[in-house]
Short mmCIF file of C-alpha atoms in Angstrom, two decimals:
data_model
loop_
_atom_site.label_atom_id
_atom_site.label_comp_id
_atom_site.label_asym_id
_atom_site.label_seq_id
_atom_site.Cartn_x
_atom_site.Cartn_y
_atom_site.Cartn_z
CA MET X 1 -8.21 -27.18 -3.91
CA THR X 2 -7.15 -25.93 -0.47
CA GLN X 3 -3.84 -24.11 -0.50
CA LYS X 4 -1.68 -24.21 2.61
CA VAL X 5 0.48 -21.15 3.22
CA ALA X 6 3.35 -20.97 5.68
CA VAL X 7 4.84 -17.74 7.04
CA LEU X 8 8.42 -18.37 8.13
CA GLY X 9 10.06 -16.10 10.68
CA THR X 10 6.82 -14.46 11.74
CA GLY X 11 7.81 -11.04 13.07
CA LYS X 12 5.76 -7.84 12.79
CA ILE X 13 5.45 -7.84 9.01
CA GLY X 14 4.87 -11.59 8.86
CA GLU X 15 2.15 -11.30 11.49
CA ALA X 16 0.57 -8.38 9.63
CA VAL X 17 0.35 -10.47 6.46
CA LEU X 18 -0.97 -13.44 8.41
CA SER X 19 -3.71 -11.45 10.16
CA GLY X 20 -4.64 -9.73 6.89
CA MET X 21 -5.07 -13.08 5.17
CA ILE X 22 -7.39 -14.25 7.93
CA ARG X 23 -9.47 -11.07 7.69
CA ALA X 24 -9.64 -11.61 3.93
CA GLY X 25 -11.15 -15.07 4.43
CA TRP X 26 -8.25 -17.49 4.65
CA ALA X 27 -8.97 -20.31 7.09
CA PRO X 28 -6.54 -20.42 10.04
CA ALA X 29 -6.39 -24.20 9.60
CA ASP X 30 -4.67 -23.62 6.24
CA LEU X 31 -2.03 -21.28 7.68
CA LEU X 32 1.26 -22.43 9.21
CA VAL X 33 3.79 -20.29 11.06
CA THR X 34 7.36 -20.64 12.24
CA ALA X 35 9.11 -18.48 14.81
CA ARG X 36 12.54 -18.47 16.39
CA ARG X 37 11.17 -18.57 19.93
CA PRO X 38 8.64 -21.23 21.04
CA GLU X 39 6.73 -18.69 23.13
CA ARG X 40 6.28 -16.51 20.04
CA ALA X 41 4.89 -19.49 18.11
CA GLU X 42 2.42 -20.20 20.90
CA GLU X 43 1.40 -16.54 20.97
CA LEU X 44 0.51 -16.73 17.27
CA ARG X 45 -1.42 -19.98 17.79
CA SER X 46 -3.42 -18.44 20.63
CA ARG X 47 -4.09 -15.17 18.80
CA TYR X 48 -5.02 -16.49 15.34
CA GLY X 49 -5.67 -20.23 15.61
CA VAL X 50 -2.84 -21.02 13.18
CA THR X 51 -0.50 -24.00 13.46
CA PRO X 52 3.12 -23.52 14.58
CA VAL X 53 5.58 -25.86 12.85
CA THR X 54 9.32 -26.13 12.28
CA ASN X 55 10.89 -24.72 9.13
CA PRO X 56 11.40 -28.18 7.55
CA GLU X 57 7.80 -29.15 8.39
CA ALA X 58 6.57 -25.97 6.71
CA ALA X 59 8.63 -26.74 3.60
CA LYS X 60 7.21 -30.25 3.36
CA SER X 61 3.54 -29.46 3.93
CA ALA X 62 2.80 -25.93 2.65
CA ASP X 63 2.07 -25.08 -0.98
CA THR X 64 3.42 -21.54 -0.54
CA LEU X 65 6.29 -20.42 1.67
CA ILE X 66 6.52 -16.74 2.67
CA LEU X 67 10.01 -16.01 3.99
CA THR X 68 10.00 -12.95 6.26
CA VAL X 69 13.29 -13.32 8.14
CA LYS X 70 15.90 -10.55 8.07
CA PRO X 71 18.14 -10.41 4.98
CA GLN X 72 21.22 -11.43 6.96
CA ASP X 73 19.42 -14.57 8.18
CA MET X 74 18.11 -15.68 4.78
CA GLY X 75 21.12 -17.79 3.79
CA THR X 76 20.92 -19.83 7.00
CA LEU X 77 17.17 -20.34 6.54
CA LEU X 78 17.61 -21.53 2.95
CA ASP X 79 20.30 -23.99 4.03
CA GLU X 80 17.75 -25.45 6.45
CA LEU X 81 14.92 -25.47 3.93
CA ALA X 82 16.67 -26.62 0.75
CA PRO X 83 16.59 -30.39 1.39
CA HIS X 84 12.83 -30.24 2.03
CA VAL X 85 11.47 -27.85 -0.62
CA PRO X 86 10.10 -29.60 -3.74
CA ALA X 87 10.48 -27.74 -7.03
CA ASP X 88 6.72 -27.10 -7.24
CA ARG X 89 6.60 -24.98 -4.06
CA LEU X 90 6.04 -21.25 -4.49
CA VAL X 91 8.64 -19.35 -2.47
CA ILE X 92 7.87 -15.69 -1.70
CA SER X 93 10.69 -13.58 -0.29
CA GLY X 94 10.04 -10.45 1.72
CA ALA X 95 13.73 -9.72 2.36
CA ALA X 96 15.03 -6.34 1.24
CA GLY X 97 17.79 -6.36 -1.33
CA ILE X 98 18.02 -10.10 -1.97
CA PRO X 99 17.41 -11.05 -5.63
CA THR X 100 15.38 -14.07 -6.73
CA SER X 101 18.57 -15.59 -8.18
CA PHE X 102 19.87 -15.97 -4.60
CA PHE X 103 16.99 -18.32 -3.83
CA GLU X 104 17.00 -20.10 -7.17
CA ALA X 105 20.67 -21.00 -6.73
CA ARG X 106 19.99 -22.61 -3.36
CA LEU X 107 16.71 -24.41 -4.03
CA ALA X 108 15.70 -27.21 -6.40
CA VAL X 109 16.00 -26.38 -10.09
CA GLY X 110 12.77 -24.85 -11.37
CA THR X 111 11.50 -23.60 -8.00
CA PRO X 112 9.27 -20.55 -8.59
CA VAL X 113 10.38 -17.53 -6.57
CA VAL X 114 8.57 -14.21 -6.23
CA ARG X 115 10.21 -11.20 -4.59
CA VAL X 116 8.02 -8.81 -2.59
CA MET X 117 8.93 -5.51 -0.95
CA THR X 118 6.14 -4.47 1.38
CA ASN X 119 6.19 -1.83 4.14
CA THR X 120 5.04 -1.31 7.70
CA PRO X 121 1.59 0.16 6.85
CA ALA X 122 0.73 -3.51 6.32
CA LEU X 123 0.02 -3.32 10.05
CA VAL X 124 -3.02 -1.13 9.25
CA ASP X 125 -3.95 -2.70 5.89
CA ALA X 126 -2.45 0.21 3.97
CA ALA X 127 0.75 -1.37 2.65
CA MET X 128 2.40 -0.82 -0.69
CA SER X 129 3.71 -4.21 -1.80
CA VAL X 130 5.91 -4.37 -4.90
CA ILE X 131 6.04 -7.76 -6.63
CA SER X 132 8.60 -9.19 -9.06
CA ALA X 133 8.80 -12.61 -10.69
CA GLY X 134 11.85 -14.83 -10.64
CA THR X 135 12.93 -16.98 -13.58
CA HIS X 136 10.41 -19.76 -13.00
CA ALA X 137 7.45 -17.82 -11.58
CA THR X 138 4.35 -17.78 -13.78
CA ALA X 139 1.43 -15.39 -14.08
CA ASP X 140 -0.52 -17.68 -11.72
CA HIS X 141 2.24 -17.41 -9.11
CA LEU X 142 2.16 -13.62 -9.37
CA ALA X 143 -1.63 -13.58 -9.09
CA HIS X 144 -1.46 -15.80 -5.99
CA THR X 145 1.12 -13.47 -4.44
CA GLU X 146 -1.10 -10.48 -5.20
CA GLU X 147 -4.02 -12.23 -3.53
CA ILE X 148 -1.96 -12.73 -0.37
CA PHE X 149 -0.46 -9.25 -0.13
CA GLY X 150 -3.61 -7.57 -1.41
CA ALA X 151 -5.09 -8.51 1.96
CA VAL X 152 -2.92 -5.84 3.62
CA GLY X 153 -2.95 -3.05 1.04
CA LYS X 154 -2.13 -2.26 -2.56
CA THR X 155 0.15 -4.29 -4.85
CA LEU X 156 2.21 -3.31 -7.88
CA ARG X 157 4.13 -5.52 -10.31
CA VAL X 158 7.54 -4.27 -11.46
CA PRO X 159 10.57 -5.82 -13.17
CA GLU X 160 13.05 -7.04 -10.59
CA SER X 161 15.58 -4.50 -11.85
CA GLN X 162 13.37 -1.79 -10.31
CA GLN X 163 13.10 -3.40 -6.87
CA ASP X 164 15.98 -1.47 -5.30
CA ALA X 165 14.39 1.83 -6.35
CA CYS X 166 11.02 0.69 -4.99
CA THR X 167 12.67 -0.29 -1.72
CA ALA X 168 14.07 3.23 -1.42
CA LEU X 169 10.73 4.87 -2.24
CA SER X 170 8.07 2.74 -0.56
CA GLY X 171 9.85 0.10 1.50
CA SER X 172 11.66 2.76 3.52
CA GLY X 173 9.16 5.48 2.60
CA PRO X 174 7.02 5.50 5.76
CA ALA X 175 10.09 6.36 7.82
CA TYR X 176 10.63 9.54 5.80
CA PHE X 177 7.10 10.71 6.55
CA PHE X 178 7.46 9.85 10.24
CA TYR X 179 10.71 11.83 10.26
CA LEU X 180 8.98 14.81 8.63
CA VAL X 181 6.10 14.70 11.14
CA GLU X 182 8.63 14.54 13.97
CA ALA X 183 10.43 17.62 12.64
CA MET X 184 7.18 19.52 12.07
CA THR X 185 6.02 18.68 15.59
CA ASP X 186 9.23 20.12 16.99
CA ALA X 187 8.63 23.22 14.88
CA GLY X 188 5.11 23.55 16.28
CA ILE X 189 6.51 23.43 19.82
CA LEU X 190 9.06 26.08 18.89
CA LEU X 191 6.20 28.22 17.61
CA GLY X 192 4.42 27.95 20.97
CA LEU X 193 2.02 25.00 20.57
CA PRO X 194 1.68 22.14 23.05
CA ARG X 195 3.12 18.88 21.68
CA ASP X 196 -0.22 17.06 21.54
CA LYS X 197 -1.92 19.86 19.61
CA ALA X 198 1.00 20.20 17.19
CA HIS X 199 0.91 16.44 16.63
CA ASP X 200 -2.85 16.40 15.94
CA LEU X 201 -2.60 19.32 13.51
CA ILE X 202 0.22 17.74 11.53
CA VAL X 203 -1.16 14.19 11.44
CA GLN X 204 -4.58 15.31 10.20
CA SER X 205 -2.93 17.57 7.62
CA ALA X 206 -0.85 14.61 6.44
CA ILE X 207 -3.92 12.37 6.17
CA GLY X 208 -5.86 15.02 4.27
CA ALA X 209 -2.96 15.67 1.88
CA ALA X 210 -2.53 11.94 1.24
CA VAL X 211 -6.22 11.49 0.45
CA MET X 212 -6.12 14.44 -1.95
CA LEU X 213 -3.05 13.00 -3.68
CA ARG X 214 -4.78 9.65 -4.02
CA ASP X 215 -8.27 10.76 -5.01
CA SER X 216 -8.04 14.12 -6.79
CA GLY X 217 -6.15 13.04 -9.89
CA GLU X 218 -4.17 16.27 -9.67
CA HIS X 219 -0.38 16.50 -9.96
CA PRO X 220 1.27 17.31 -6.61
CA VAL X 221 2.63 20.54 -8.08
CA LYS X 222 -0.94 21.66 -8.83
CA LEU X 223 -2.11 20.73 -5.34
CA ARG X 224 0.77 22.67 -3.81
CA GLU X 225 0.10 25.69 -6.00
CA ASN X 226 -3.52 25.69 -4.79
CA VAL X 227 -2.22 26.37 -1.27
CA THR X 228 0.44 28.86 -2.33
CA SER X 229 -0.92 32.43 -2.51
CA PRO X 230 1.23 35.30 -3.85
CA ALA X 231 3.35 36.81 -1.08
CA GLY X 232 1.63 34.52 1.42
CA THR X 233 2.77 32.31 4.27
CA THR X 234 3.18 29.11 2.22
CA ILE X 235 5.47 30.58 -0.45
CA ASN X 236 7.73 31.94 2.28
CA ALA X 237 7.96 28.48 3.82
CA ILE X 238 8.63 26.88 0.43
CA ARG X 239 11.39 29.40 -0.23
CA GLU X 240 13.10 28.37 3.01
CA LEU X 241 12.80 24.68 2.13
CA GLU X 242 14.44 25.37 -1.23
CA ASN X 243 17.13 27.56 0.37
CA HIS X 244 18.02 24.71 2.70
CA GLY X 245 18.19 22.17 -0.12
CA VAL X 246 15.37 19.94 1.13
CA ARG X 247 14.54 18.68 -2.36
CA ALA X 248 18.18 17.79 -3.07
CA ALA X 249 18.51 16.17 0.36
CA LEU X 250 15.49 13.94 -0.32
CA ILE X 251 16.89 12.83 -3.66
CA ALA X 252 20.26 12.07 -2.05
CA ALA X 253 18.55 10.15 0.77
CA LEU X 254 16.62 7.94 -1.62
CA GLU X 255 19.75 7.29 -3.66
CA ALA X 256 21.49 6.22 -0.45
CA ALA X 257 18.64 3.83 0.40
CA ARG X 258 18.76 2.37 -3.12
CA ASP X 259 22.53 1.89 -2.88
CA ARG X 260 22.17 0.11 0.46
CA SER X 261 19.60 -2.22 -1.07
CA ARG X 262 22.14 -3.06 -3.77
CA GLU X 263 24.80 -3.69 -1.12
CA LEU X 264 22.47 -6.15 0.62
CA ALA X 265 21.95 -7.92 -2.69
CA SER X 266 25.71 -8.31 -3.11
CA GLY X 267 26.02 -9.85 0.37
CA ASN X 268 27.59 -6.81 2.04
CA ASN X 269 25.64 -6.95 5.30
#
């Protein structure tokens, strides 16, 4: 049976999921989109061959609704959708910090809700999407969600109680690496390298390190030790990182991100 999927509030992440689904074999005719601006909806139609609709039309005709609006806009969207969403629709939320109970309280009793925290590498099919079931979501609903988000990267199921931690680690995670590359590039310039060369050196080092972490099976401590010779350059750099509390700062930063996710869940926007 053909399944129609609607992406509501199709911004960058919504478009990334949409384009990934098409590359994975979904027919554009089975994909609906909504957008705040009419010109954005037409852009998506022209680019992908999908059908722009209104939010109520999506709720009435799609089997699965993927809600990708900003957390602060989710309540308004649900108020618009609620009269039109039958209890057998699968609702997938991509909004940071908002629990499945928020949706279940505003939609028809028994509506299956799945919460997903993905990240911006979805734009290059390298996302990490963390999936949690609401009260009424079944194994089939989770599998369907994995099929959708598997088109743009890797998926992982976790209990919803772990979503705030996952948001801090992987949802916001790419920004930490971009920040580190930015800082290392500045350091390269300080050391006398042109910006473009410093950038290329750091980016390729980051790619190589990531592949080793993924494919070697080695613990990161072991991989680091393999680069750290006695009395060498690396151990001197590591000593300075420890002296400046970089490890403690990272832990504190992730705790702050987790706490903000909890604040969003409580409605403190």
